[in-house]
Coordinates of C-alpha atoms in Angstrom, one line a residue:
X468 CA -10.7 10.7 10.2
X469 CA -9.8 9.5 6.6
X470 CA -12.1 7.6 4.3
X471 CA -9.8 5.2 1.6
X472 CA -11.1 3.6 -1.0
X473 CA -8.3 1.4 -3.5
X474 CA -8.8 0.9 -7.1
X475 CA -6.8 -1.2 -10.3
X476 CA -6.7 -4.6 -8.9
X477 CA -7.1 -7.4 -11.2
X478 CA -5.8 -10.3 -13.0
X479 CA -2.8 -10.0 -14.9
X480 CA -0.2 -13.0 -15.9
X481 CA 3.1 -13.5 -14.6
X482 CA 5.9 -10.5 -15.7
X483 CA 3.2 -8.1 -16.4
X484 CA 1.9 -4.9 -14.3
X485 CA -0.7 -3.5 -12.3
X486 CA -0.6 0.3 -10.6
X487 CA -3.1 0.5 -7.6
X488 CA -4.4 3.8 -6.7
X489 CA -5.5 4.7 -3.0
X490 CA -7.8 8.1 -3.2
X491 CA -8.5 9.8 0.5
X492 CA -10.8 12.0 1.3
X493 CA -12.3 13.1 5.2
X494 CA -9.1 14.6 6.6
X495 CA -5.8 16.3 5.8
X496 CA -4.1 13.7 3.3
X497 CA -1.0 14.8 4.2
X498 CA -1.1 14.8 7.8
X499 CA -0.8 10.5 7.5
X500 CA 1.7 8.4 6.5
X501 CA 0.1 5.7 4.2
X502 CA 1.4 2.0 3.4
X503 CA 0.4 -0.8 1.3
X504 CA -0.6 -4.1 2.8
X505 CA -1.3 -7.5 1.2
X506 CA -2.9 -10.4 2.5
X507 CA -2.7 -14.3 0.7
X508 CA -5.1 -16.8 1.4
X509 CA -3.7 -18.8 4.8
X510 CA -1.1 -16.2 5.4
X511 CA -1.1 -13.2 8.0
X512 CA -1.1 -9.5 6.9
X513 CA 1.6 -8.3 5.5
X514 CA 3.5 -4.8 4.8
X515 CA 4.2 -4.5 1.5
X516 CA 5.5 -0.6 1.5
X517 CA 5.5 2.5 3.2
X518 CA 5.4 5.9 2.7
X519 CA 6.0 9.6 5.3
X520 CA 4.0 12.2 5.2
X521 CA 5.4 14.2 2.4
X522 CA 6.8 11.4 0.0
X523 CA 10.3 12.1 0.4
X524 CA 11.3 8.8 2.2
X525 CA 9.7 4.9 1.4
X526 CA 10.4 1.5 2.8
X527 CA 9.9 -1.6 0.8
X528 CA 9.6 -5.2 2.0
X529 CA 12.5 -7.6 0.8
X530 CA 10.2 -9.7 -1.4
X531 CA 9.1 -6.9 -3.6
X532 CA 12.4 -4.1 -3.7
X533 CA 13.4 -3.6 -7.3
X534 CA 9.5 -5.0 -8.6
X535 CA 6.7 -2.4 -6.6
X536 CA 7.6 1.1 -6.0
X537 CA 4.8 3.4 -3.9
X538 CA 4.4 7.1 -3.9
X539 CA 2.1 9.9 -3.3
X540 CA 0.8 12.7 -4.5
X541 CA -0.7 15.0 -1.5
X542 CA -2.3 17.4 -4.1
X543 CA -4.7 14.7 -5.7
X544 CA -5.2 13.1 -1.7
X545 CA -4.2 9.7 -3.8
X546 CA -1.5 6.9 -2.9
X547 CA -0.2 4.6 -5.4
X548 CA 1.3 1.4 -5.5
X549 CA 3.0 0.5 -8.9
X550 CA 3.7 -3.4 -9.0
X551 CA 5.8 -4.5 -12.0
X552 CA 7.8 -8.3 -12.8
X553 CA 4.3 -9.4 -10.5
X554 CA 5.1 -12.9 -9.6
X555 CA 2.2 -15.7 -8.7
X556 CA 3.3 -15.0 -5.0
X557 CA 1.7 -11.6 -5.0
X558 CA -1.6 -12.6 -5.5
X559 CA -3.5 -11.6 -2.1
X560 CA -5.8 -8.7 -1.2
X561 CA -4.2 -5.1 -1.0
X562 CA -5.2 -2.7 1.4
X563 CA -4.2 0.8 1.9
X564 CA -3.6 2.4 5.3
X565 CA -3.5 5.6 6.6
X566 CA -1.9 6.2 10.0
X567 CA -0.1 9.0 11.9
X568 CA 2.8 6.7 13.5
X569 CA 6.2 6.2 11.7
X570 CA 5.5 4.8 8.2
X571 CA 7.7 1.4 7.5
X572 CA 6.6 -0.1 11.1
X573 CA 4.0 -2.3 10.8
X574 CA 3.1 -2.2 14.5
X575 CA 2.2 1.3 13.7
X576 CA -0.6 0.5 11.8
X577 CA -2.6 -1.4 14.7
X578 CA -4.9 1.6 14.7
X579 CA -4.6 2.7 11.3
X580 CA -7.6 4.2 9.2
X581 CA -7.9 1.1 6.4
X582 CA -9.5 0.4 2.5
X583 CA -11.8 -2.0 1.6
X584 CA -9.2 -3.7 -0.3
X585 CA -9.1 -4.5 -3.7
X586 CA -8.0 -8.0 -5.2
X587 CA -4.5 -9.0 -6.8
X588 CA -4.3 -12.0 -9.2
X589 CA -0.6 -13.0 -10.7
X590 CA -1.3 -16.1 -13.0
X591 CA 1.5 -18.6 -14.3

């Protein structure tokens, strides 16, 4: 098992930049693939990004490619999400996941170890 715990939400106006961190700890950090998750107010949960085991490949939803970029580093057991050009449609909740399926498929997550979340807000 892995234990998650996200960090460097916030509020932050429209254009600027945030750079979430997602520090592990229970379990072989590298044995998981990890991915970013957001969820809005009314909306269902969403994949934001994904990331393998070793960092060498990502995934990106269409909404945010070119803006977020995640990334690992397996040494410091910590995933990242760095969010820039942050628009007032990312505001939501993000979560990090840890999971040991294929690491762009959101159906792979179903049974994924998860964060407590940590709030985004993008004002105009």
């Amino acid at each position: 098992q892995v234990q998650l715990v996200e960090s460097g939400g916030g509020l932050v106006q429209a254009g600027g930049s945030l750079r979430l961190s997602c520090a592990a700890s229970g379990d072989t950090f590298s044995s998981y693939a990890m991915g970013w998750f957001r969820q809005a107010p009314g909306k269902e949960r969403e994949i934001v990004a994904g990331i393998n085991w070793s960092g060498r490949s990502t995934a990106y939803r269409d909404s945010v490619k070119g803006r977020f970029t995640i990334s690992r580093d397996n040494a410091k057991k910590t995933a990242y999400l760095q969010m820039n050009s942050l628009k007032p449609e990312d505001t939501a909740v993000y979560y990090c996941a840890a999971s040991r399926g294929n690491y762009y498929r959101q159906v792979e997550y179903e049974h994924a170890y998860w964060g407590q979340g940590t709030q985004v807000t993008v004002s105009s």
